[in-house]
């Protein structure tokens, strides 16, 4: 491996003005070498104990247009195949170069960091995909196809739209949905460690609903948990908040940025970052283990409906074209319309009921689907897979339970 730097003394503080005197200046530092041998003709120092070779070349400054044209400058190239040795040596070398007066030091080649970064990148890449996959599984399974409206800020969604041409293989030509694939790394983690407040911030404060909960409750502790937290909040608190996910993600974000911007790495940083990756991966694995048994509580579902209705209302207010102006539907109206549909139609398909029957009356599709799913969980309506009387494939039938 090679580590190469350019050092320049524009303040004329360095006493060594030639390769020969600079070699002696380096040789004088006992912390750098153990068994050094110098070859002035080659501008070289070799250390048989550390198994490294250092070469110095004068760097021409007489053609510089700005700054001190006749400043002294050198390039120093260090070659060593022992990772631990050159990892520590390069830091000690730069510190010493600065100490003897070189005010301008630049890295030209750092194969040490390149090796470290190459070993680290697959771990970070794999972990990032693991987190994205978890998000798709959790949110799609529990919040549905429009989960991004609930889990992502408007700014994040807007950024995703602007990045659609970043991937010319799958996304630019609409081969895949890009909502998760194009989330920035920092925003990706923020969705998870802020999730405990997404639905809790939408919790209904309707007194009538609260009174109904109290009157039906048989377990006061369960009631308190249901009203104040809900399963959604508890899931993210147990799986992420209490395991310090946020601070770990922040720290990983630092290393991920270094990878993206060709930053320098040490063995200590690689060890630290690897440990963080392993820890976050374990957090995701644990969250997966609890995913199969997770179910939105009634409080969560009510909060979700409130959020969906809020988005529908915002869409209604933002539309000025006179078309596709949809409003949200209430439980009473939906059940009344479903009863009417059952009386008039021999068969009521779910999609037909939402899109054709309710949609043509001006009711928002998402809000209607969300309310129907909620009513099914409460046992008020029934959804069943049946043979389609109008087609070759099975369809979903909706009826009052």
mmCIF file of C-alpha atoms in Angstrom:
data_model
loop_
_atom_site.group_PDB
_atom_site.id
_atom_site.type_symbol
_atom_site.label_atom_id
_atom_site.label_comp_id
_atom_site.label_asym_id
_atom_site.label_seq_id
_atom_site.Cartn_x
_atom_site.Cartn_y
_atom_site.Cartn_z
ATOM 1 C CA UNK A 1 0.000 0.000 0.000
ATOM 2 C CA UNK A 2 1.085 3.548 -0.759
ATOM 3 C CA UNK A 3 0.454 6.748 1.149
ATOM 4 C CA UNK A 4 1.576 9.924 -0.611
ATOM 5 C CA UNK A 5 1.424 13.562 0.457
ATOM 6 C CA UNK A 6 2.459 16.972 -0.839
ATOM 7 C CA UNK A 7 3.868 19.363 1.766
ATOM 8 C CA UNK A 8 4.608 23.026 1.122
ATOM 9 C CA UNK A 9 6.209 25.716 3.279
ATOM 10 C CA UNK A 10 4.783 29.012 2.093
ATOM 11 C CA UNK A 11 5.791 30.853 5.280
ATOM 12 C CA UNK A 12 9.494 29.920 5.026
ATOM 13 C CA UNK A 13 9.491 28.225 8.421
ATOM 14 C CA UNK A 14 11.103 24.946 7.324
ATOM 15 C CA UNK A 15 14.890 24.748 7.616
ATOM 16 C CA UNK A 16 15.214 21.759 5.281
ATOM 17 C CA UNK A 17 15.360 23.176 1.746
ATOM 18 C CA UNK A 18 16.724 20.113 -0.092
ATOM 19 C CA UNK A 19 15.844 16.431 -0.323
ATOM 20 C CA UNK A 20 19.038 15.561 1.577
ATOM 21 C CA UNK A 21 18.401 17.819 4.556
ATOM 22 C CA UNK A 22 14.743 16.817 4.614
ATOM 23 C CA UNK A 23 15.755 13.147 4.797
ATOM 24 C CA UNK A 24 17.928 13.920 7.809
ATOM 25 C CA UNK A 25 15.065 15.853 9.421
ATOM 26 C CA UNK A 26 12.819 12.810 9.110
ATOM 27 C CA UNK A 27 15.549 10.437 10.304
ATOM 28 C CA UNK A 28 15.927 12.542 13.441
ATOM 29 C CA UNK A 29 12.436 11.555 14.604
ATOM 30 C CA UNK A 30 12.785 8.316 16.584
ATOM 31 C CA UNK A 31 8.995 7.878 16.663
ATOM 32 C CA UNK A 32 8.851 7.410 12.904
ATOM 33 C CA UNK A 33 11.521 4.764 12.390
ATOM 34 C CA UNK A 34 13.054 1.830 14.262
ATOM 35 C CA UNK A 35 15.876 0.610 11.975
ATOM 36 C CA UNK A 36 16.183 3.231 9.226
ATOM 37 C CA UNK A 37 18.657 3.207 6.331
ATOM 38 C CA UNK A 38 19.047 6.307 4.173
ATOM 39 C CA UNK A 39 19.986 6.544 0.480
ATOM 40 C CA UNK A 40 20.463 10.234 -0.351
ATOM 41 C CA UNK A 41 20.911 9.566 -4.064
ATOM 42 C CA UNK A 42 17.500 7.909 -4.258
ATOM 43 C CA UNK A 43 15.932 10.287 -1.751
ATOM 44 C CA UNK A 44 14.932 7.216 0.204
ATOM 45 C CA UNK A 45 14.625 5.865 3.730
ATOM 46 C CA UNK A 46 13.953 2.173 4.328
ATOM 47 C CA UNK A 47 13.097 0.625 7.674
ATOM 48 C CA UNK A 48 13.825 -3.101 7.909
ATOM 49 C CA UNK A 49 11.956 -3.421 11.203
ATOM 50 C CA UNK A 50 8.759 -1.724 10.062
ATOM 51 C CA UNK A 51 9.170 -3.054 6.523
ATOM 52 C CA UNK A 52 8.424 0.286 4.910
ATOM 53 C CA UNK A 53 10.020 2.501 2.296
ATOM 54 C CA UNK A 54 9.823 6.300 2.164
ATOM 55 C CA UNK A 55 10.768 8.387 -0.878
ATOM 56 C CA UNK A 56 11.076 12.168 -1.150
ATOM 57 C CA UNK A 57 10.981 14.278 -4.318
ATOM 58 C CA UNK A 58 11.310 18.030 -4.680
ATOM 59 C CA UNK A 59 8.106 19.633 -5.934
ATOM 60 C CA UNK A 60 8.643 22.583 -8.316
ATOM 61 C CA UNK A 61 7.121 25.893 -7.207
ATOM 62 C CA UNK A 62 8.839 28.304 -9.600
ATOM 63 C CA UNK A 63 5.882 28.382 -12.020
ATOM 64 C CA UNK A 64 3.164 29.063 -9.475
ATOM 65 C CA UNK A 65 0.976 32.020 -10.426
ATOM 66 C CA UNK A 66 -0.325 32.829 -6.943
ATOM 67 C CA UNK A 67 1.208 32.638 -3.489
ATOM 68 C CA UNK A 68 4.883 32.322 -2.618
ATOM 69 C CA UNK A 69 6.459 31.178 -5.880
ATOM 70 C CA UNK A 70 9.740 30.122 -4.289
ATOM 71 C CA UNK A 71 8.284 28.276 -1.329
ATOM 72 C CA UNK A 72 9.896 24.918 -0.655
ATOM 73 C CA UNK A 73 7.726 21.876 -1.354
ATOM 74 C CA UNK A 74 8.189 18.104 -1.420
ATOM 75 C CA UNK A 75 6.206 14.992 -2.208
ATOM 76 C CA UNK A 76 6.598 12.124 0.245
ATOM 77 C CA UNK A 77 5.612 8.606 -0.758
ATOM 78 C CA UNK A 78 5.456 5.792 1.804
ATOM 79 C CA UNK A 79 5.116 2.158 0.782
ATOM 80 C CA UNK A 80 4.313 -0.625 3.234
ATOM 81 C CA UNK A 81 2.302 -3.840 2.990
ATOM 82 C CA UNK A 82 1.571 -4.082 6.714
ATOM 83 C CA UNK A 83 -1.781 -2.389 7.241
ATOM 84 C CA UNK A 84 -1.391 -1.704 10.946
ATOM 85 C CA UNK A 85 2.084 -0.203 10.469
ATOM 86 C CA UNK A 86 1.252 2.183 7.642
ATOM 87 C CA UNK A 87 -2.084 3.092 9.252
ATOM 88 C CA UNK A 88 -0.294 4.533 12.284
ATOM 89 C CA UNK A 89 2.808 5.764 10.404
ATOM 90 C CA UNK A 90 0.885 8.066 8.033
ATOM 91 C CA UNK A 91 -0.703 9.942 10.958
ATOM 92 C CA UNK A 92 2.617 10.310 12.804
ATOM 93 C CA UNK A 93 4.275 11.453 9.578
ATOM 94 C CA UNK A 94 1.741 14.201 8.878
ATOM 95 C CA UNK A 95 1.867 15.386 12.499
ATOM 96 C CA UNK A 96 5.658 15.647 12.305
ATOM 97 C CA UNK A 97 5.556 17.409 8.928
ATOM 98 C CA UNK A 98 3.258 20.030 10.406
ATOM 99 C CA UNK A 99 5.410 20.315 13.538
ATOM 100 C CA UNK A 100 8.583 21.196 11.617
ATOM 101 C CA UNK A 101 6.886 24.059 9.788
ATOM 102 C CA UNK A 102 5.069 22.855 6.674
ATOM 103 C CA UNK A 103 1.880 24.903 6.626
ATOM 104 C CA UNK A 104 0.225 23.286 3.622
ATOM 105 C CA UNK A 105 -0.135 19.490 3.540
ATOM 106 C CA UNK A 106 -2.304 17.607 1.051
ATOM 107 C CA UNK A 107 -2.957 13.902 0.560
ATOM 108 C CA UNK A 108 -2.252 12.785 -3.000
ATOM 109 C CA UNK A 109 -2.790 9.044 -2.603
ATOM 110 C CA UNK A 110 -4.123 7.053 0.336
ATOM 111 C CA UNK A 111 -4.386 3.356 -0.467
ATOM 112 C CA UNK A 112 -4.782 2.649 3.247
ATOM 113 C CA UNK A 113 -8.094 4.489 3.395
ATOM 114 C CA UNK A 114 -9.057 2.984 0.035
ATOM 115 C CA UNK A 115 -8.574 -0.512 1.451
ATOM 116 C CA UNK A 116 -10.521 0.321 4.604
ATOM 117 C CA UNK A 117 -13.346 1.971 2.641
ATOM 118 C CA UNK A 118 -13.578 -0.968 0.236
ATOM 119 C CA UNK A 119 -14.013 -3.335 3.176
ATOM 120 C CA UNK A 120 -16.600 -1.109 4.852
ATOM 121 C CA UNK A 121 -18.778 -0.124 1.894
ATOM 122 C CA UNK A 122 -20.468 -3.546 1.416
ATOM 123 C CA UNK A 123 -21.474 -3.565 5.096
ATOM 124 C CA UNK A 124 -23.056 -0.106 4.944
ATOM 125 C CA UNK A 125 -24.655 -0.834 1.564
ATOM 126 C CA UNK A 126 -26.144 -4.099 2.831
ATOM 127 C CA UNK A 127 -27.408 -2.499 6.048
ATOM 128 C CA UNK A 128 -29.021 0.367 4.159
ATOM 129 C CA UNK A 129 -30.877 -2.126 1.968
ATOM 130 C CA UNK A 130 -31.894 -4.094 5.064
ATOM 131 C CA UNK A 131 -33.467 -0.969 6.558
ATOM 132 C CA UNK A 132 -35.238 -0.071 3.300
ATOM 133 C CA UNK A 133 -36.595 -3.617 3.008
ATOM 134 C CA UNK A 134 -37.854 -3.535 6.584
ATOM 135 C CA UNK A 135 -39.652 -0.249 5.975
ATOM 136 C CA UNK A 136 -41.418 -1.654 2.921
ATOM 137 C CA UNK A 137 -42.468 -4.777 4.820
ATOM 138 C CA UNK A 138 -43.676 -2.978 7.941
ATOM 139 C CA UNK A 139 -45.445 0.012 6.472
ATOM 140 C CA UNK A 140 -46.972 -1.698 3.455
ATOM 141 C CA UNK A 141 -48.261 -4.550 5.599
ATOM 142 C CA UNK A 142 -49.742 -2.318 8.311
ATOM 143 C CA UNK A 143 -50.501 1.061 6.744
ATOM 144 C CA UNK A 144 -51.200 0.027 3.165
ATOM 145 C CA UNK A 145 -50.164 1.212 -0.275
ATOM 146 C CA UNK A 146 -50.392 4.903 0.612
ATOM 147 C CA UNK A 147 -48.147 4.648 3.656
ATOM 148 C CA UNK A 148 -45.643 7.171 2.295
ATOM 149 C CA UNK A 149 -48.119 10.020 2.818
ATOM 150 C CA UNK A 150 -48.281 9.105 6.495
ATOM 151 C CA UNK A 151 -44.653 8.242 7.171
ATOM 152 C CA UNK A 152 -42.799 10.832 5.083
ATOM 153 C CA UNK A 153 -42.794 14.596 5.234
ATOM 154 C CA UNK A 154 -43.894 16.667 2.261
ATOM 155 C CA UNK A 155 -40.288 17.791 1.753
ATOM 156 C CA UNK A 156 -39.080 14.186 1.592
ATOM 157 C CA UNK A 157 -41.740 13.236 -0.948
ATOM 158 C CA UNK A 158 -40.823 16.254 -3.062
ATOM 159 C CA UNK A 159 -37.129 15.324 -2.974
ATOM 160 C CA UNK A 160 -37.994 11.793 -4.109
ATOM 161 C CA UNK A 161 -39.813 13.180 -7.152
ATOM 162 C CA UNK A 162 -36.788 15.273 -8.105
ATOM 163 C CA UNK A 163 -34.421 12.283 -7.830
ATOM 164 C CA UNK A 164 -36.302 9.992 -10.204
ATOM 165 C CA UNK A 165 -33.684 10.363 -12.916
ATOM 166 C CA UNK A 166 -30.857 9.335 -10.566
ATOM 167 C CA UNK A 167 -31.441 5.661 -11.372
ATOM 168 C CA UNK A 168 -31.633 4.955 -15.104
ATOM 169 C CA UNK A 169 -31.975 1.181 -14.694
ATOM 170 C CA UNK A 170 -35.217 0.747 -12.761
ATOM 171 C CA UNK A 171 -36.633 4.099 -11.661
ATOM 172 C CA UNK A 172 -36.324 6.611 -14.514
ATOM 173 C CA UNK A 173 -38.367 4.336 -16.780
ATOM 174 C CA UNK A 174 -40.870 3.480 -14.005
ATOM 175 C CA UNK A 175 -39.926 -0.194 -13.795
ATOM 176 C CA UNK A 176 -40.217 -0.009 -9.999
ATOM 177 C CA UNK A 177 -41.791 2.262 -7.398
ATOM 178 C CA UNK A 178 -39.206 4.705 -6.131
ATOM 179 C CA UNK A 179 -40.675 5.910 -2.843
ATOM 180 C CA UNK A 180 -38.205 3.992 -0.639
ATOM 181 C CA UNK A 181 -35.293 3.587 -3.046
ATOM 182 C CA UNK A 182 -34.698 7.336 -3.351
ATOM 183 C CA UNK A 183 -34.907 8.344 0.307
ATOM 184 C CA UNK A 184 -31.692 9.981 1.542
ATOM 185 C CA UNK A 185 -29.750 8.064 4.170
ATOM 186 C CA UNK A 186 -30.413 10.533 6.981
ATOM 187 C CA UNK A 187 -34.120 10.766 6.106
ATOM 188 C CA UNK A 188 -34.313 6.976 5.999
ATOM 189 C CA UNK A 189 -33.290 6.648 9.625
ATOM 190 C CA UNK A 190 -35.378 9.627 10.689
ATOM 191 C CA UNK A 191 -38.549 7.879 9.502
ATOM 192 C CA UNK A 192 -37.851 5.022 11.897
ATOM 193 C CA UNK A 193 -36.762 6.913 14.991
ATOM 194 C CA UNK A 194 -39.560 9.462 14.586
ATOM 195 C CA UNK A 195 -42.246 6.910 13.785
ATOM 196 C CA UNK A 196 -43.467 6.658 17.352
ATOM 197 C CA UNK A 197 -45.026 10.092 16.933
ATOM 198 C CA UNK A 198 -46.573 9.763 13.459
ATOM 199 C CA UNK A 199 -49.810 8.144 14.492
ATOM 200 C CA UNK A 200 -49.764 9.310 18.098
ATOM 201 C CA UNK A 201 -49.822 12.898 16.814
ATOM 202 C CA UNK A 202 -52.987 12.047 14.899
ATOM 203 C CA UNK A 203 -54.742 10.402 17.838
ATOM 204 C CA UNK A 204 -58.334 11.487 18.091
ATOM 205 C CA UNK A 205 -59.263 13.523 21.149
ATOM 206 C CA UNK A 206 -62.985 13.042 20.611
ATOM 207 C CA UNK A 207 -64.556 12.914 24.083
ATOM 208 C CA UNK A 208 -67.405 10.677 22.942
ATOM 209 C CA UNK A 209 -64.966 8.080 21.639
ATOM 210 C CA UNK A 210 -62.963 8.240 24.863
ATOM 211 C CA UNK A 211 -66.101 7.792 26.976
ATOM 212 C CA UNK A 212 -67.097 4.797 24.869
ATOM 213 C CA UNK A 213 -63.670 3.239 25.411
ATOM 214 C CA UNK A 214 -63.963 3.720 29.170
ATOM 215 C CA UNK A 215 -67.462 2.264 29.319
ATOM 216 C CA UNK A 216 -66.421 -0.851 27.406
ATOM 217 C CA UNK A 217 -63.082 -1.382 29.158
ATOM 218 C CA UNK A 218 -62.629 -4.383 31.436
ATOM 219 C CA UNK A 219 -58.923 -3.801 32.127
ATOM 220 C CA UNK A 220 -57.883 -0.288 33.177
ATOM 221 C CA UNK A 221 -54.188 -0.891 32.452
ATOM 222 C CA UNK A 222 -55.013 -2.110 28.963
ATOM 223 C CA UNK A 223 -57.245 0.922 28.484
ATOM 224 C CA UNK A 224 -54.481 3.306 29.555
ATOM 225 C CA UNK A 225 -52.044 1.645 27.172
ATOM 226 C CA UNK A 226 -54.581 1.763 24.353
ATOM 227 C CA UNK A 227 -55.506 5.411 24.781
ATOM 228 C CA UNK A 228 -52.106 6.875 25.607
ATOM 229 C CA UNK A 229 -49.871 4.794 23.396
ATOM 230 C CA UNK A 230 -51.330 2.204 21.065
ATOM 231 C CA UNK A 231 -49.479 -0.711 19.541
ATOM 232 C CA UNK A 232 -47.792 1.452 16.910
ATOM 233 C CA UNK A 233 -46.103 3.652 19.487
ATOM 234 C CA UNK A 234 -45.126 0.727 21.711
ATOM 235 C CA UNK A 235 -43.664 -1.228 18.806
ATOM 236 C CA UNK A 236 -41.298 1.554 17.786
ATOM 237 C CA UNK A 237 -40.477 2.439 21.369
ATOM 238 C CA UNK A 238 -39.543 -1.163 22.182
ATOM 239 C CA UNK A 239 -37.756 -1.943 18.908
ATOM 240 C CA UNK A 240 -35.996 1.355 18.194
ATOM 241 C CA UNK A 241 -36.216 4.115 20.812
ATOM 242 C CA UNK A 242 -35.143 2.024 23.798
ATOM 243 C CA UNK A 243 -32.263 0.515 21.808
ATOM 244 C CA UNK A 244 -30.725 3.908 21.051
ATOM 245 C CA UNK A 245 -31.364 3.573 17.319
ATOM 246 C CA UNK A 246 -31.303 7.322 16.718
ATOM 247 C CA UNK A 247 -27.791 7.999 18.053
ATOM 248 C CA UNK A 248 -26.423 4.911 16.301
ATOM 249 C CA UNK A 249 -27.920 6.032 13.010
ATOM 250 C CA UNK A 250 -26.456 9.520 13.451
ATOM 251 C CA UNK A 251 -23.010 8.031 13.997
ATOM 252 C CA UNK A 252 -23.362 5.719 11.018
ATOM 253 C CA UNK A 253 -24.432 8.714 8.922
ATOM 254 C CA UNK A 254 -21.044 10.306 9.653
ATOM 255 C CA UNK A 255 -19.156 7.288 8.326
ATOM 256 C CA UNK A 256 -21.491 6.878 5.371
ATOM 257 C CA UNK A 257 -20.758 10.472 4.340
ATOM 258 C CA UNK A 258 -17.028 9.787 4.571
ATOM 259 C CA UNK A 259 -17.487 6.845 2.223
ATOM 260 C CA UNK A 260 -19.464 8.960 -0.216
ATOM 261 C CA UNK A 261 -16.888 11.766 -0.219
ATOM 262 C CA UNK A 262 -13.609 9.812 -0.321
ATOM 263 C CA UNK A 263 -12.811 10.480 3.321
ATOM 264 C CA UNK A 264 -9.808 9.050 5.141
ATOM 265 C CA UNK A 265 -10.291 5.997 7.350
ATOM 266 C CA UNK A 266 -8.343 4.322 10.133
ATOM 267 C CA UNK A 267 -8.578 0.776 11.449
ATOM 268 C CA UNK A 268 -10.162 2.122 14.629
ATOM 269 C CA UNK A 269 -12.906 3.812 12.616
ATOM 270 C CA UNK A 270 -13.517 0.649 10.607
ATOM 271 C CA UNK A 271 -13.912 -1.330 13.830
ATOM 272 C CA UNK A 272 -16.291 1.280 15.254
ATOM 273 C CA UNK A 273 -18.401 1.522 12.114
ATOM 274 C CA UNK A 274 -18.579 -2.264 11.755
ATOM 275 C CA UNK A 275 -19.818 -2.551 15.337
ATOM 276 C CA UNK A 276 -22.485 0.093 14.653
ATOM 277 C CA UNK A 277 -23.613 -1.750 11.515
ATOM 278 C CA UNK A 278 -23.866 -5.015 13.455
ATOM 279 C CA UNK A 279 -25.828 -3.320 16.234
ATOM 280 C CA UNK A 280 -28.318 -1.662 13.872
ATOM 281 C CA UNK A 281 -28.695 -4.896 11.909
ATOM 282 C CA UNK A 282 -29.555 -6.698 15.153
ATOM 283 C CA UNK A 283 -32.164 -4.024 15.932
ATOM 284 C CA UNK A 284 -33.801 -4.582 12.547
ATOM 285 C CA UNK A 285 -33.715 -8.366 13.027
ATOM 286 C CA UNK A 286 -35.499 -8.013 16.366
ATOM 287 C CA UNK A 287 -38.084 -5.704 14.812
ATOM 288 C CA UNK A 288 -38.704 -8.358 12.146
ATOM 289 C CA UNK A 289 -39.249 -11.004 14.824
ATOM 290 C CA UNK A 290 -42.051 -8.921 16.323
ATOM 291 C CA UNK A 291 -43.541 -7.944 12.973
ATOM 292 C CA UNK A 292 -45.651 -11.077 12.453
ATOM 293 C CA UNK A 293 -47.486 -10.581 15.748
ATOM 294 C CA UNK A 294 -47.850 -6.807 15.395
ATOM 295 C CA UNK A 295 -51.311 -5.401 14.763
ATOM 296 C CA UNK A 296 -52.557 -1.838 14.800
ATOM 297 C CA UNK A 297 -54.692 -1.137 17.850
ATOM 298 C CA UNK A 298 -58.113 0.485 17.602
ATOM 299 C CA UNK A 299 -56.512 3.741 18.716
ATOM 300 C CA UNK A 300 -53.916 3.427 15.943
ATOM 301 C CA UNK A 301 -56.593 2.745 13.336
ATOM 302 C CA UNK A 302 -58.594 5.772 14.433
ATOM 303 C CA UNK A 303 -55.476 7.911 14.208
ATOM 304 C CA UNK A 304 -54.760 6.490 10.771
ATOM 305 C CA UNK A 305 -58.271 7.301 9.563
ATOM 306 C CA UNK A 306 -57.931 10.826 10.929
ATOM 307 C CA UNK A 307 -54.676 11.236 9.019
ATOM 308 C CA UNK A 308 -56.137 9.852 5.775
ATOM 309 C CA UNK A 309 -59.164 12.122 6.108
ATOM 310 C CA UNK A 310 -56.852 15.058 6.743
ATOM 311 C CA UNK A 311 -54.936 14.344 3.536
ATOM 312 C CA UNK A 312 -58.208 14.008 1.632
ATOM 313 C CA UNK A 313 -59.358 17.385 2.988
ATOM 314 C CA UNK A 314 -56.042 18.998 2.031
ATOM 315 C CA UNK A 315 -56.366 17.592 -1.484
ATOM 316 C CA UNK A 316 -59.875 18.995 -1.702
ATOM 317 C CA UNK A 317 -58.717 22.445 -0.594
ATOM 318 C CA UNK A 318 -55.715 22.459 -2.935
ATOM 319 C CA UNK A 319 -57.679 21.535 -6.064
ATOM 320 C CA UNK A 320 -59.050 24.447 -8.104
ATOM 321 C CA UNK A 321 -59.874 22.730 -11.386
ATOM 322 C CA UNK A 322 -63.389 21.628 -10.547
ATOM 323 C CA UNK A 323 -62.709 17.940 -11.171
ATOM 324 C CA UNK A 324 -61.931 15.057 -8.838
ATOM 325 C CA UNK A 325 -62.993 16.965 -5.734
ATOM 326 C CA UNK A 326 -63.435 14.190 -3.159
ATOM 327 C CA UNK A 327 -64.610 14.422 0.426
ATOM 328 C CA UNK A 328 -64.291 11.926 3.263
ATOM 329 C CA UNK A 329 -67.104 9.601 4.240
ATOM 330 C CA UNK A 330 -68.440 8.880 7.717
ATOM 331 C CA UNK A 331 -69.140 5.445 9.146
ATOM 332 C CA UNK A 332 -72.919 5.979 9.185
ATOM 333 C CA UNK A 333 -73.059 7.119 5.566
ATOM 334 C CA UNK A 334 -70.821 4.288 4.387
ATOM 335 C CA UNK A 335 -72.975 1.644 6.086
ATOM 336 C CA UNK A 336 -76.133 3.255 4.723
ATOM 337 C CA UNK A 337 -74.713 3.272 1.189
ATOM 338 C CA UNK A 338 -73.535 -0.319 1.551
ATOM 339 C CA UNK A 339 -77.036 -1.382 2.597
ATOM 340 C CA UNK A 340 -78.492 0.441 -0.411
ATOM 341 C CA UNK A 341 -75.985 -1.243 -2.716
ATOM 342 C CA UNK A 342 -76.807 -4.669 -1.302
ATOM 343 C CA UNK A 343 -80.528 -4.013 -1.847
ATOM 344 C CA UNK A 344 -80.079 -2.914 -5.457
ATOM 345 C CA UNK A 345 -77.212 -5.114 -6.677
ATOM 346 C CA UNK A 346 -77.001 -8.907 -6.794
ATOM 347 C CA UNK A 347 -73.342 -8.666 -5.882
ATOM 348 C CA UNK A 348 -71.285 -5.849 -4.290
ATOM 349 C CA UNK A 349 -67.589 -5.945 -5.138
ATOM 350 C CA UNK A 350 -65.251 -3.981 -2.873
ATOM 351 C CA UNK A 351 -63.538 -1.966 -5.596
ATOM 352 C CA UNK A 352 -66.791 -1.318 -7.449
ATOM 353 C CA UNK A 353 -68.394 -0.107 -4.237
ATOM 354 C CA UNK A 354 -65.552 2.293 -3.389
ATOM 355 C CA UNK A 355 -64.683 3.566 -6.868
ATOM 356 C CA UNK A 356 -68.003 3.479 -8.697
ATOM 357 C CA UNK A 357 -70.694 3.647 -6.031
ATOM 358 C CA UNK A 358 -69.030 5.949 -3.486
ATOM 359 C CA UNK A 359 -66.533 7.609 -5.808
ATOM 360 C CA UNK A 360 -69.201 8.897 -8.147
ATOM 361 C CA UNK A 361 -70.855 10.502 -5.140
ATOM 362 C CA UNK A 362 -67.645 12.415 -4.435
ATOM 363 C CA UNK A 363 -66.080 10.331 -1.671
ATOM 364 C CA UNK A 364 -62.299 9.934 -1.436
ATOM 365 C CA UNK A 365 -61.065 6.441 -2.383
ATOM 366 C CA UNK A 366 -58.289 6.202 0.226
ATOM 367 C CA UNK A 367 -60.516 7.396 3.042
ATOM 368 C CA UNK A 368 -63.225 4.906 2.056
ATOM 369 C CA UNK A 369 -60.840 1.946 1.839
ATOM 370 C CA UNK A 370 -59.295 2.882 5.193
ATOM 371 C CA UNK A 371 -62.684 3.120 6.908
ATOM 372 C CA UNK A 372 -63.789 -0.215 5.413
ATOM 373 C CA UNK A 373 -60.646 -1.957 6.676
ATOM 374 C CA UNK A 374 -61.275 -0.477 10.120
ATOM 375 C CA UNK A 375 -64.904 -1.638 10.104
ATOM 376 C CA UNK A 376 -63.849 -5.131 9.060
ATOM 377 C CA UNK A 377 -61.461 -5.340 12.027
ATOM 378 C CA UNK A 378 -64.334 -4.306 14.299
ATOM 379 C CA UNK A 379 -66.592 -6.982 12.766
ATOM 380 C CA UNK A 380 -69.079 -4.473 11.340
ATOM 381 C CA UNK A 381 -68.491 -5.297 7.671
ATOM 382 C CA UNK A 382 -67.282 -8.501 6.090
ATOM 383 C CA UNK A 383 -64.778 -8.895 3.247
ATOM 384 C CA UNK A 384 -64.598 -12.273 1.520
ATOM 385 C CA UNK A 385 -62.878 -13.687 -1.553
ATOM 386 C CA UNK A 386 -65.485 -15.095 -3.972
ATOM 387 C CA UNK A 387 -65.766 -16.165 -7.595
ATOM 388 C CA UNK A 388 -66.356 -13.120 -9.751
ATOM 389 C CA UNK A 389 -69.757 -13.404 -11.481
ATOM 390 C CA UNK A 390 -68.546 -10.920 -14.086
ATOM 391 C CA UNK A 391 -65.016 -12.226 -14.690
ATOM 392 C CA UNK A 392 -62.615 -15.168 -14.650
ATOM 393 C CA UNK A 393 -60.722 -14.352 -11.444
ATOM 394 C CA UNK A 394 -61.767 -14.174 -7.823
ATOM 395 C CA UNK A 395 -62.715 -10.811 -6.414
ATOM 396 C CA UNK A 396 -63.438 -9.305 -2.984
ATOM 397 C CA UNK A 397 -67.053 -9.065 -1.883
ATOM 398 C CA UNK A 398 -68.150 -6.567 0.764
ATOM 399 C CA UNK A 399 -71.228 -6.982 2.925
ATOM 400 C CA UNK A 400 -72.622 -5.893 6.266
ATOM 401 C CA UNK A 401 -71.660 -8.469 8.884
#
